[in-house]
XYZ file of N, CA, C and O in Angstrom:
772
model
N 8.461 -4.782 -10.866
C 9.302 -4.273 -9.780
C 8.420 -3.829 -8.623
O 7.300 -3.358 -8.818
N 9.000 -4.005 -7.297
C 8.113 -3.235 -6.038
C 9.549 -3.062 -5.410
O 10.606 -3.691 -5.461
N 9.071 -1.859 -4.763
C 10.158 -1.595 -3.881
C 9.622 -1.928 -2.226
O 8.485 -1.910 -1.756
N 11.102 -2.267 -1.514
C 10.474 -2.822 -0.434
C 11.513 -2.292 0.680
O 12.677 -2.180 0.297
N 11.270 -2.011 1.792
C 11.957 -1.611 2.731
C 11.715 -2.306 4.196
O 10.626 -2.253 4.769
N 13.099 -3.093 4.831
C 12.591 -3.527 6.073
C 11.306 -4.901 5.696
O 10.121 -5.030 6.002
N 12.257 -5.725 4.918
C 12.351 -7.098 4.708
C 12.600 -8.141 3.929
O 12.602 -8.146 2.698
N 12.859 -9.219 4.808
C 13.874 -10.079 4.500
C 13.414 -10.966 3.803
O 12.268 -11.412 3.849
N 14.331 -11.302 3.067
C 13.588 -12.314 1.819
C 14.542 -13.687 2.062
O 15.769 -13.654 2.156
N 13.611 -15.041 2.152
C 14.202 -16.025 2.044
C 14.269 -16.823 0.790
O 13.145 -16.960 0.306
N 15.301 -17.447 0.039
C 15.518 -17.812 -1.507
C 15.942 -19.178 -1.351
O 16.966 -19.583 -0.799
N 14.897 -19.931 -1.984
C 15.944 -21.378 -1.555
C 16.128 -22.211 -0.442
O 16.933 -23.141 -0.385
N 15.296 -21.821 0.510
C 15.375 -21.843 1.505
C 16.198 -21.591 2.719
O 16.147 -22.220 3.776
N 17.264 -20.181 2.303
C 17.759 -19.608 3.037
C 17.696 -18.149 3.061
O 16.955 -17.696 2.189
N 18.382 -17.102 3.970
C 17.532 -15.796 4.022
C 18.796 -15.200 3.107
O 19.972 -15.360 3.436
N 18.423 -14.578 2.062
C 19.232 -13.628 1.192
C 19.990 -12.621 1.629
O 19.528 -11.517 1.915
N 21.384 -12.982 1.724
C 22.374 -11.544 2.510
C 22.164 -10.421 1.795
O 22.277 -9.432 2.520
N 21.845 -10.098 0.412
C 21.707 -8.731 -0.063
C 20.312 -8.320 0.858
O 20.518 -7.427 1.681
N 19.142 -8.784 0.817
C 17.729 -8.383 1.841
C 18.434 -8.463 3.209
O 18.173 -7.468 3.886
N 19.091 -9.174 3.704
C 19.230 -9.206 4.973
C 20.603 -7.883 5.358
O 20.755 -7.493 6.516
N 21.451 -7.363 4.230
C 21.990 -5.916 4.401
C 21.439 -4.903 4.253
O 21.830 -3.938 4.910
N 20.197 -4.742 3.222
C 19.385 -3.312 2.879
C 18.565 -3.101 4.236
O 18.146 -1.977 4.516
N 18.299 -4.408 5.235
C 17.695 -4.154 6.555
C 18.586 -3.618 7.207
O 18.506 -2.432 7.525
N 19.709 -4.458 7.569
C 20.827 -4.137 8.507
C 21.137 -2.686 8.272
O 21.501 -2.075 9.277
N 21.055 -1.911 6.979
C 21.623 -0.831 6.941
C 20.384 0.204 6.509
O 20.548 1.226 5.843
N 18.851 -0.380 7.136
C 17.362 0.503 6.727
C 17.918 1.372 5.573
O 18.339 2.510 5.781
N 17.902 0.635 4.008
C 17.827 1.295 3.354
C 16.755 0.384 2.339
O 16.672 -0.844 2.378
N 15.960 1.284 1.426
C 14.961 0.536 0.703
C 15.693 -0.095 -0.443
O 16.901 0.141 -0.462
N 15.284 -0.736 -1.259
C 15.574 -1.692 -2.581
C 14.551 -2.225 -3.152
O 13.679 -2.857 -2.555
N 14.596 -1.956 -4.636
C 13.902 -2.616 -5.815
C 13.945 -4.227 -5.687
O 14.892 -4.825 -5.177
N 12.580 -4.963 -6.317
C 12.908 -6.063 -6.228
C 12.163 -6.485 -7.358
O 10.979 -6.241 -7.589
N 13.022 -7.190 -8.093
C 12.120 -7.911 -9.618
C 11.367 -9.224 -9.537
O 11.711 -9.945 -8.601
N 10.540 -9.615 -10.222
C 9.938 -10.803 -10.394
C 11.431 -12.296 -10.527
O 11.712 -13.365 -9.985
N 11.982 -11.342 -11.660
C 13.258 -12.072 -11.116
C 13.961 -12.801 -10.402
O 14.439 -13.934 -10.336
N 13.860 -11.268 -9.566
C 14.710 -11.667 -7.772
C 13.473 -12.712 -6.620
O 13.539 -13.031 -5.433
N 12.717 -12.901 -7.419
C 11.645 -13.755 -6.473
C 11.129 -14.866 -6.989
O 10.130 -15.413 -6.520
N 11.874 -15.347 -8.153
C 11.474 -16.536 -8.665
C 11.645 -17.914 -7.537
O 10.685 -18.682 -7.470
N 12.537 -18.115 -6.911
C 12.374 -18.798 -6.153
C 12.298 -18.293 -4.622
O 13.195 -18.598 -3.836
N 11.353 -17.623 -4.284
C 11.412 -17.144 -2.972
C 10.138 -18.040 -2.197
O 8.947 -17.987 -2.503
N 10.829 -18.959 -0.990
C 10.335 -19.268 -0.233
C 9.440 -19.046 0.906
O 8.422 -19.643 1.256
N 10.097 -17.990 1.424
C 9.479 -17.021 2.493
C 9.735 -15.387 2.826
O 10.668 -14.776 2.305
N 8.916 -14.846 3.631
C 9.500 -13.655 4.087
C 9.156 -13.215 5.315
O 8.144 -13.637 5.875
N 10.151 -12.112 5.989
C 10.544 -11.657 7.110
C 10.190 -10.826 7.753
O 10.927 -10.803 8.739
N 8.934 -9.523 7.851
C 8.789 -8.501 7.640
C 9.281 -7.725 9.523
O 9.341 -8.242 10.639
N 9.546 -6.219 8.967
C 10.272 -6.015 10.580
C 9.066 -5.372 11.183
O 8.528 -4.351 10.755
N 8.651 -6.155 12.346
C 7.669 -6.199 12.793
C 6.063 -7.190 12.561
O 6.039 -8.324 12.084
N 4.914 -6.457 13.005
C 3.832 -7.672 12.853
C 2.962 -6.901 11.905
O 1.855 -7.398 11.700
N 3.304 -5.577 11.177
C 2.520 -4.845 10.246
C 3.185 -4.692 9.556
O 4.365 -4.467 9.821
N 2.522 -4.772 7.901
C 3.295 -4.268 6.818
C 2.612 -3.147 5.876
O 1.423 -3.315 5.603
N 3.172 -2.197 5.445
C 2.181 -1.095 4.492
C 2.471 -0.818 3.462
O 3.630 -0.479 3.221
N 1.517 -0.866 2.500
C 1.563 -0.977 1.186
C 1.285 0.328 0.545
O 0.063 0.386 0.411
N 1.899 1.514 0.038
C 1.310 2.679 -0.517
C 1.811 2.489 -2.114
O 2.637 1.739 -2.634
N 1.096 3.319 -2.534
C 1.309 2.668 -4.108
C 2.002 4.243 -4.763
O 1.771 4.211 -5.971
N 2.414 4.978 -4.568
C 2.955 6.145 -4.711
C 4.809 5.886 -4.317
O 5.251 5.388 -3.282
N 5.616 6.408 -5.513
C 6.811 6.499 -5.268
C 7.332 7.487 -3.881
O 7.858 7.209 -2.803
N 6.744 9.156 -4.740
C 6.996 10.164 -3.974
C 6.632 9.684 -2.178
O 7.505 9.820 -1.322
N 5.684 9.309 -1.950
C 5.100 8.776 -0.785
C 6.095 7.715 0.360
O 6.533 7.749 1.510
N 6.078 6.691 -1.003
C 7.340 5.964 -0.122
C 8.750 6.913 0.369
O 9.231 6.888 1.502
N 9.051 7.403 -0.320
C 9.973 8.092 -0.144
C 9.819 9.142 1.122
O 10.449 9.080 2.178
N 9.112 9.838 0.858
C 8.684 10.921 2.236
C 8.671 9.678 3.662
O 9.407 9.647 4.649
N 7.822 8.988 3.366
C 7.603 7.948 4.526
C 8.776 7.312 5.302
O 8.920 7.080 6.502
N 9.471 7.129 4.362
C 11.171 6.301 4.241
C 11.770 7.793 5.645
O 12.165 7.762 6.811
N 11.622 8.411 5.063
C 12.709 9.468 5.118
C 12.157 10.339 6.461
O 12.931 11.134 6.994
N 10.768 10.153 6.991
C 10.710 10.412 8.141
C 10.685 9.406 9.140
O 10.222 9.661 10.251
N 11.280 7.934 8.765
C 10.329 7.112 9.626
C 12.098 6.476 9.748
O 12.362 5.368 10.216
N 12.906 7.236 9.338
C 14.193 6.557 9.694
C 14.504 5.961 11.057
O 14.684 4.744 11.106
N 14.576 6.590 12.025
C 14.354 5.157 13.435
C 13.387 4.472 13.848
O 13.555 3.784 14.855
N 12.419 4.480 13.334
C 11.415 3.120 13.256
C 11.467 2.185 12.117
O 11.571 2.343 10.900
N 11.335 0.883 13.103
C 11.708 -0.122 12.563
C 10.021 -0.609 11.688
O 8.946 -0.758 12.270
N 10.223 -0.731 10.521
C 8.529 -0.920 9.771
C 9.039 -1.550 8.606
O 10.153 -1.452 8.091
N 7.724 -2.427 8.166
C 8.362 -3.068 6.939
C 6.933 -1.753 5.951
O 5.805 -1.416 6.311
N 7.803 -1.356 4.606
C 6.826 -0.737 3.703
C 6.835 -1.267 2.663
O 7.912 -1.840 2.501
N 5.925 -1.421 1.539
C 6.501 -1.517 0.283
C 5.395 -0.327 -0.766
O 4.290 0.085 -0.413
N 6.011 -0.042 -1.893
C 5.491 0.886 -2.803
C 5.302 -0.082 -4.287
O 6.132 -0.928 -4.620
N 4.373 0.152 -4.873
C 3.692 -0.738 -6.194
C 3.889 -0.176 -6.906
O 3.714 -0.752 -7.979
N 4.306 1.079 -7.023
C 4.008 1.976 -7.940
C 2.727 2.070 -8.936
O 2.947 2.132 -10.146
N 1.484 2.080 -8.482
C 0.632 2.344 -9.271
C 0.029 0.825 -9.239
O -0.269 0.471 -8.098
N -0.191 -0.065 -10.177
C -1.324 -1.284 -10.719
C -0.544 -1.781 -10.143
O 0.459 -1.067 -10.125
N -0.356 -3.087 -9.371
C -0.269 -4.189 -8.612
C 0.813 -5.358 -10.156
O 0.445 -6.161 -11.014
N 1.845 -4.918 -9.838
C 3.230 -5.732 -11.045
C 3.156 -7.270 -10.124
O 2.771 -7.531 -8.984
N 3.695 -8.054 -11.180
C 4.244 -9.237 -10.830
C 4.540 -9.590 -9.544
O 3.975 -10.427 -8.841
N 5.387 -8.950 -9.315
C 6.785 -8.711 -8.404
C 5.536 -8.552 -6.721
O 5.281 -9.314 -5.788
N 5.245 -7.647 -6.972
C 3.786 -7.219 -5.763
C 2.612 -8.596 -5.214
O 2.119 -8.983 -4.155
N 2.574 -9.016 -6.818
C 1.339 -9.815 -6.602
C 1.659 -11.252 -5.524
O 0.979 -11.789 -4.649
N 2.896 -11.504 -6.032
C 4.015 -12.512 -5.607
C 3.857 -12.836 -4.163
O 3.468 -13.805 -3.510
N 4.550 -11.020 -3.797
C 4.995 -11.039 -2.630
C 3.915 -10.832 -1.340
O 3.976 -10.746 -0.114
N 2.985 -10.809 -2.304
C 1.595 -10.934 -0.842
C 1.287 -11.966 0.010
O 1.333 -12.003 1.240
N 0.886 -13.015 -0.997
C 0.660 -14.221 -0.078
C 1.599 -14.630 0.846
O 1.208 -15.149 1.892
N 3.058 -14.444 0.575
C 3.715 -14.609 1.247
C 4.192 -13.917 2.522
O 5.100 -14.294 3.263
N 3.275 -12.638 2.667
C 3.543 -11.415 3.794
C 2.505 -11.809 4.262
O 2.450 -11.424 5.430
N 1.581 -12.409 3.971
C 0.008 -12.974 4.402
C 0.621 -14.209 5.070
O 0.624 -14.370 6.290
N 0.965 -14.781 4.482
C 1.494 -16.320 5.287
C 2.856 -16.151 6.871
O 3.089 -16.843 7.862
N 3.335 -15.061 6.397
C 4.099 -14.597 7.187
C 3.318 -14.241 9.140
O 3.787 -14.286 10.277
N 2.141 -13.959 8.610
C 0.989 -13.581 9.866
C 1.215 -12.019 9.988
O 0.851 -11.580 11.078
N 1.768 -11.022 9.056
C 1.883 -9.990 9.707
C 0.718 -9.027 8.998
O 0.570 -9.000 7.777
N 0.125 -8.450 9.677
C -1.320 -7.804 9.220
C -0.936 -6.481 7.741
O -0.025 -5.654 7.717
N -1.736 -6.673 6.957
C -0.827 -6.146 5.829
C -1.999 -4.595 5.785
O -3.029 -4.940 6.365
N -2.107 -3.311 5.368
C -2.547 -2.487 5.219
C -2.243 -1.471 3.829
O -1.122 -0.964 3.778
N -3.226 -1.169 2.706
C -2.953 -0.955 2.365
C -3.702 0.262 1.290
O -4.808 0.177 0.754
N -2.816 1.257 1.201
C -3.160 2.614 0.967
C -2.934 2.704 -0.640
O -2.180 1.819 -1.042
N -3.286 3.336 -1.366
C -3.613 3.900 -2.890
C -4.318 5.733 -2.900
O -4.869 6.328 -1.974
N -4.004 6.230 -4.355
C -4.836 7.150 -4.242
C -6.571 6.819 -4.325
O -7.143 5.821 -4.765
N -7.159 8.140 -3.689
C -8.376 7.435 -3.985
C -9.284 8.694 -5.525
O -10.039 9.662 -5.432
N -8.688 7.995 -6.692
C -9.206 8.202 -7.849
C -9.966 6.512 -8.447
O -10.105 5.462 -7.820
N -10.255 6.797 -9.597
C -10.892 5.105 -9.803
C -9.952 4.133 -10.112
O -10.326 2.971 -9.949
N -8.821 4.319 -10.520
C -7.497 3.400 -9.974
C -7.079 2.887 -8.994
O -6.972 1.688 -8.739
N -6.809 3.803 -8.367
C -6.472 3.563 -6.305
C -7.526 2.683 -6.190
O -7.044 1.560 -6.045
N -8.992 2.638 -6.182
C -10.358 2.761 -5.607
C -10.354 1.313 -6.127
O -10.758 0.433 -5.367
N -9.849 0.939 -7.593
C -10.118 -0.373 -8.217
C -9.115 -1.552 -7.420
O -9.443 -2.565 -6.801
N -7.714 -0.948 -7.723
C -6.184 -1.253 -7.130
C -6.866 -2.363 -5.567
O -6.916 -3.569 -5.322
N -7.204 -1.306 -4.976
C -7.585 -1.924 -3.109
C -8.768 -3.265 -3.451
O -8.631 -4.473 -3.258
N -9.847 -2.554 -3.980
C -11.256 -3.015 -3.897
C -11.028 -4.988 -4.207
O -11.484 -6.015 -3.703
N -9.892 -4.577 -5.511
C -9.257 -6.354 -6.154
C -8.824 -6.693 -4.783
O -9.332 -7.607 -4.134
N -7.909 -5.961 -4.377
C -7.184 -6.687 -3.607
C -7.931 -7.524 -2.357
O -7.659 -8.643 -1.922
N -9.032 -6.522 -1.916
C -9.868 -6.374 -0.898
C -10.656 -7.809 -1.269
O -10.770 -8.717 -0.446
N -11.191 -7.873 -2.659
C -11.907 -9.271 -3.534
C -11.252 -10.418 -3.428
O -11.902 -11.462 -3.369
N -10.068 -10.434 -3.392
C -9.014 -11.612 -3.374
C -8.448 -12.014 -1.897
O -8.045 -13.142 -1.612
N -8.481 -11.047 -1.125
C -7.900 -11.586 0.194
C -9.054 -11.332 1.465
O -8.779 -11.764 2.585
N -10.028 -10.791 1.285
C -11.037 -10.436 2.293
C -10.638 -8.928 3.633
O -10.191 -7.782 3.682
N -11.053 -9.737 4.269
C -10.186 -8.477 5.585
C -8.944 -8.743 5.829
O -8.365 -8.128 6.724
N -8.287 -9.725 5.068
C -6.481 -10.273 5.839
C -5.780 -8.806 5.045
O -4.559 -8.656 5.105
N -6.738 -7.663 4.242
C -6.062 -6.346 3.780
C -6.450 -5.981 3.980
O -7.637 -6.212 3.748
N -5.959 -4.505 4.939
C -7.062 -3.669 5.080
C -6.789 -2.521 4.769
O -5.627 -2.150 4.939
N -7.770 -1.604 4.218
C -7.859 -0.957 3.280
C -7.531 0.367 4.462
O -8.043 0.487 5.575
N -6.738 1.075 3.945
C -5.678 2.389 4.751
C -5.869 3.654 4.307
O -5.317 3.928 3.241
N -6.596 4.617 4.917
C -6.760 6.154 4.743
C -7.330 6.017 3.446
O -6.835 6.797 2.633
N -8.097 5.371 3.061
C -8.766 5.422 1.802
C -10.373 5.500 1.820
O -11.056 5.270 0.822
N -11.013 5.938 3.375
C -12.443 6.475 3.614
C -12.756 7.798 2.925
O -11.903 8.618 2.588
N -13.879 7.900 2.778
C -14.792 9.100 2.628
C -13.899 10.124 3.136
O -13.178 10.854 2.456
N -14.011 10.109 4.317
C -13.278 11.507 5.097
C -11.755 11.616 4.642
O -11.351 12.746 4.366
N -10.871 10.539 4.539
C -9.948 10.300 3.853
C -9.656 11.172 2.224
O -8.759 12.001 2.070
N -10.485 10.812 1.302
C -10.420 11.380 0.310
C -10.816 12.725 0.274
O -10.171 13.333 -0.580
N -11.881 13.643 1.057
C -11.617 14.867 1.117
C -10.821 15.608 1.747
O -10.674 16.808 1.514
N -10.182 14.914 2.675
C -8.514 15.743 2.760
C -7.505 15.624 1.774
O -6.761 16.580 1.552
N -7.357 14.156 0.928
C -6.802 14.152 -0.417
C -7.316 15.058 -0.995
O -6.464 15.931 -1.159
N -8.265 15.344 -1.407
C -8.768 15.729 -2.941
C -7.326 16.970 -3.617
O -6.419 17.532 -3.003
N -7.679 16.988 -4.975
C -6.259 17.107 -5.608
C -7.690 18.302 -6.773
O -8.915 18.184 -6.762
N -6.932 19.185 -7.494
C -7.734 19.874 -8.564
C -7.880 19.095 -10.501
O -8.154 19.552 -11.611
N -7.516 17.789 -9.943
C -7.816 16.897 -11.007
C -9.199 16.209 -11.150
O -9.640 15.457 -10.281
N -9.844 16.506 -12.273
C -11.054 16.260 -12.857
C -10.623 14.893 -13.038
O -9.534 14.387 -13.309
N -12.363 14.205 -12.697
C -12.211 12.842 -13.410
C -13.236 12.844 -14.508
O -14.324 13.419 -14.481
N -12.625 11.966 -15.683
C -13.770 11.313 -16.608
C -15.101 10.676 -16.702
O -15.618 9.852 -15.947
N -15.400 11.041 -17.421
C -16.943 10.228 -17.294
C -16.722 8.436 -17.667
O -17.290 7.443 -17.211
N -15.942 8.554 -18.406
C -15.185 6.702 -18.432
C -14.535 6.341 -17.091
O -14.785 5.407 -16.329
N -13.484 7.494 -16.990
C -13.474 6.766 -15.318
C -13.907 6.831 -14.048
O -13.441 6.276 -13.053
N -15.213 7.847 -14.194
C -16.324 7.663 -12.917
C -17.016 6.155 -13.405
O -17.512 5.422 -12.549
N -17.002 5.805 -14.714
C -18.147 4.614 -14.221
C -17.182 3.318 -13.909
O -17.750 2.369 -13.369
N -15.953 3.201 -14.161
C -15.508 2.222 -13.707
C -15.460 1.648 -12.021
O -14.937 0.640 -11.545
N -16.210 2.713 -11.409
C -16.758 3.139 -10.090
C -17.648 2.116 -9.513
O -17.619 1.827 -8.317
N -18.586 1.469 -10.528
C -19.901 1.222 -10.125
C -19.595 -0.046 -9.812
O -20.526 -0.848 -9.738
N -18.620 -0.364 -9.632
C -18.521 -2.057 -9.584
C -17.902 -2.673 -8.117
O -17.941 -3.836 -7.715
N -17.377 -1.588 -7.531
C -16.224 -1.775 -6.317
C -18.051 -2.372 -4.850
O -19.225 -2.231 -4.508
N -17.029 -2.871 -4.716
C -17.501 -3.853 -3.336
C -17.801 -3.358 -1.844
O -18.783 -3.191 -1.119
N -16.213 -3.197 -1.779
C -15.869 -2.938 -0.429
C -16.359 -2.300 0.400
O -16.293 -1.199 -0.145
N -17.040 -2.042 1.779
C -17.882 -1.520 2.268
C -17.284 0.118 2.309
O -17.848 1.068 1.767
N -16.125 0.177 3.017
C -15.592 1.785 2.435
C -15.149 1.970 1.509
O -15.163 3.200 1.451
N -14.404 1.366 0.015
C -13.801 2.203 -0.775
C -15.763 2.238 -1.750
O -15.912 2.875 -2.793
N -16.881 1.483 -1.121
C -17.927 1.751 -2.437
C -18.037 3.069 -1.641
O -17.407 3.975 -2.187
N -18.762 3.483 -0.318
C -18.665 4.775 -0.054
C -17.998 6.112 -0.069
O -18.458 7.231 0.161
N -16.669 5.673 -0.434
C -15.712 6.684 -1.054
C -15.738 6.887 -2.567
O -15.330 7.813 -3.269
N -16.349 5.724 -2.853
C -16.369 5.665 -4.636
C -17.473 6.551 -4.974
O -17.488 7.092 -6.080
N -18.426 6.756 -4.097
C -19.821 7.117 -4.138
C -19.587 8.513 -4.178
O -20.297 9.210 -4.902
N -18.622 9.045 -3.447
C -18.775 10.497 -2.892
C -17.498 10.581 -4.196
O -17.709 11.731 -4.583
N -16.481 10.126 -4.966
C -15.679 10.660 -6.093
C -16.328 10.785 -6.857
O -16.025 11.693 -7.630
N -17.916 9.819 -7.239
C -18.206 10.128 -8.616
C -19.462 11.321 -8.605
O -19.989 11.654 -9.666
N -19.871 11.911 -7.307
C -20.460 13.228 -6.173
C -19.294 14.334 -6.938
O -19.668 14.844 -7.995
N -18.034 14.663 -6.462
C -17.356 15.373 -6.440
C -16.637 15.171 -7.898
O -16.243 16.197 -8.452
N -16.477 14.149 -8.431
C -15.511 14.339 -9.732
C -14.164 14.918 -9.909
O -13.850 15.573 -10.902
N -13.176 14.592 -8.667
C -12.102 15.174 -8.779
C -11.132 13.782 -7.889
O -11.605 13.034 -7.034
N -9.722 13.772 -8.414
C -9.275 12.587 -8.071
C -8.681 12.924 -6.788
O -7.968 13.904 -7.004
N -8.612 12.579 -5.471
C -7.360 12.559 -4.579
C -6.614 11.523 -4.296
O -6.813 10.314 -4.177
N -5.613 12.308 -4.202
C -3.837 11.500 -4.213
C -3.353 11.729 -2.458
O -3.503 12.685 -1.698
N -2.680 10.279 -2.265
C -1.959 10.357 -1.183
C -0.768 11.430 -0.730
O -0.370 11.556 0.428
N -0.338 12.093 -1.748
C 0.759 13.031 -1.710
C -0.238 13.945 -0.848
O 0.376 14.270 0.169
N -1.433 14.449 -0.847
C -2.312 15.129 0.400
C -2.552 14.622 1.783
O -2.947 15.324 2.713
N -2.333 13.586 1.833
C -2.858 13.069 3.221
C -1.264 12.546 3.721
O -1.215 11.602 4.510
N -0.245 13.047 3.342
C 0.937 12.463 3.816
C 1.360 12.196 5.192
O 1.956 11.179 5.549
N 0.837 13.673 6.324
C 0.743 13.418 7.447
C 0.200 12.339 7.812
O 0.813 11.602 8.584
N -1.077 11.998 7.341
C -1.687 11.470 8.499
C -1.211 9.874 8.184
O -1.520 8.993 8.986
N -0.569 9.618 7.168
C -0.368 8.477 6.459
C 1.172 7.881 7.653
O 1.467 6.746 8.028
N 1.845 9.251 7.939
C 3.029 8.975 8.914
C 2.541 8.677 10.245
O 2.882 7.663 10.854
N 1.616 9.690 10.777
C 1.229 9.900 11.856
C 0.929 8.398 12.054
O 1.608 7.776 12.871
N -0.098 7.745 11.319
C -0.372 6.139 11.701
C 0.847 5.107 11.282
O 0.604 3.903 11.210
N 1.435 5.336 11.160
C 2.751 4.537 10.972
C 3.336 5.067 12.451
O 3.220 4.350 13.445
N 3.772 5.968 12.492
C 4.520 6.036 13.965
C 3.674 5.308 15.118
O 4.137 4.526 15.948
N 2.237 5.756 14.993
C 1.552 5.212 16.295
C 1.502 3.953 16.172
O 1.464 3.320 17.227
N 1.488 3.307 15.086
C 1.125 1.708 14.299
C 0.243 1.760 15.069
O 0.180 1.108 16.111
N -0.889 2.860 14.499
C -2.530 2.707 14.883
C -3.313 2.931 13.042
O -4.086 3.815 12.675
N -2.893 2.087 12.449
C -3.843 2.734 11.039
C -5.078 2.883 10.841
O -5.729 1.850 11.001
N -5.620 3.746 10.564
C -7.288 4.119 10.220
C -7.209 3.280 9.354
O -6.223 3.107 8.638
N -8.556 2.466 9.305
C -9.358 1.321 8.432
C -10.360 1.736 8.575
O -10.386 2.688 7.795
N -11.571 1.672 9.220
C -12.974 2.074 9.444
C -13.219 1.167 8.768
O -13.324 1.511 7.591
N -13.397 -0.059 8.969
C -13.972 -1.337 8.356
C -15.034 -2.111 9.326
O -15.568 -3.154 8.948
């Protein structure tokens, strides 16, 4: 499942009236591997799309960003079916995709793949150094999951990886929520890439 808000899904080669009402009426909706078995194309509202991997998050985001028009979607956590699907096709779409996680060694792994598989056509969102110490959260990390650390790539999430396994404590996007809106309203997102 991913939930997706503010876009349109084409099936078959026509555009799906249930996606094309949850727009008409900006409300978000679940979408299964299922519901995308035959999906041809997609629509997104506007030329940016943002990816946060937090429920609570989408939701806050949803709920302040009600008259702007934005396409979001939420993963909930590891990158499902349903997510993996719908990338290439938001990639093929041309609309610049951005995308945010916590930055613990999940979040940090979550981007870094993604970052491995698509290059800069993702770019990696409030997930810098400076980024994660306004996250930081009073959750300890493991010594199993600091070293799953040592492997990430990416020119900022290895420097953010560098300074979590420094500090040993996980931060979550539920901390940086402002600034996560703030660049959505401006549709100016921090990357530092």
């Amino acid at each position: 499942i991913v939930h997706i808000y503010g876009l349109r899904l084409q099936v078959r080669g026509e555009w799906h009236p249930a996606y094309d009402a949850f727009c008409r009426r900006q409300e978000p909706c679940a979408v299964t591997m299922e519901n995308l078995q035959e999906l041809t194309a997609v629509q997104p509202t506007g030329d940016k799309v943002y990816i946060v991997e937090n429920e609570m998050v989408f939701s806050y985001l949803l709920k302040h960003l009600k008259q702007k028009k934005v396409t979001l979607l939420c993963t909930s956590g590891q990158l499902r079916s349903a997510a993996v699907k719908l990338i290439p096709f938001l990639l093929d779409s041309g609309a610049e995709i951005y995308y945010s996680g916590d930055t613990d060694p999940d979040g940090i792994r979550i981007a870094d793949r993604l970052w491995k598989k698509y290059g800069d056509r993702i770019h990696v969102w409030r997930m810098s150094e400076e980024d994660y110490v306004k996250s930081l959260s009073e959750e300890e990390i493991g010594n199993v999951s600091i070293k799953k650390l040592e492997t990430v790539e990416n020119p900022v999430l290895r420097k953010t990886a560098k300074e979590v396994r420094k500090k040993k404590w996980a931060g979550y996007q539920e901390n940086i929520l402002k600034d996560l809106l703030e660049d959505m309203e401006l549709e100016r997102p921090s990357r530092k890439q």
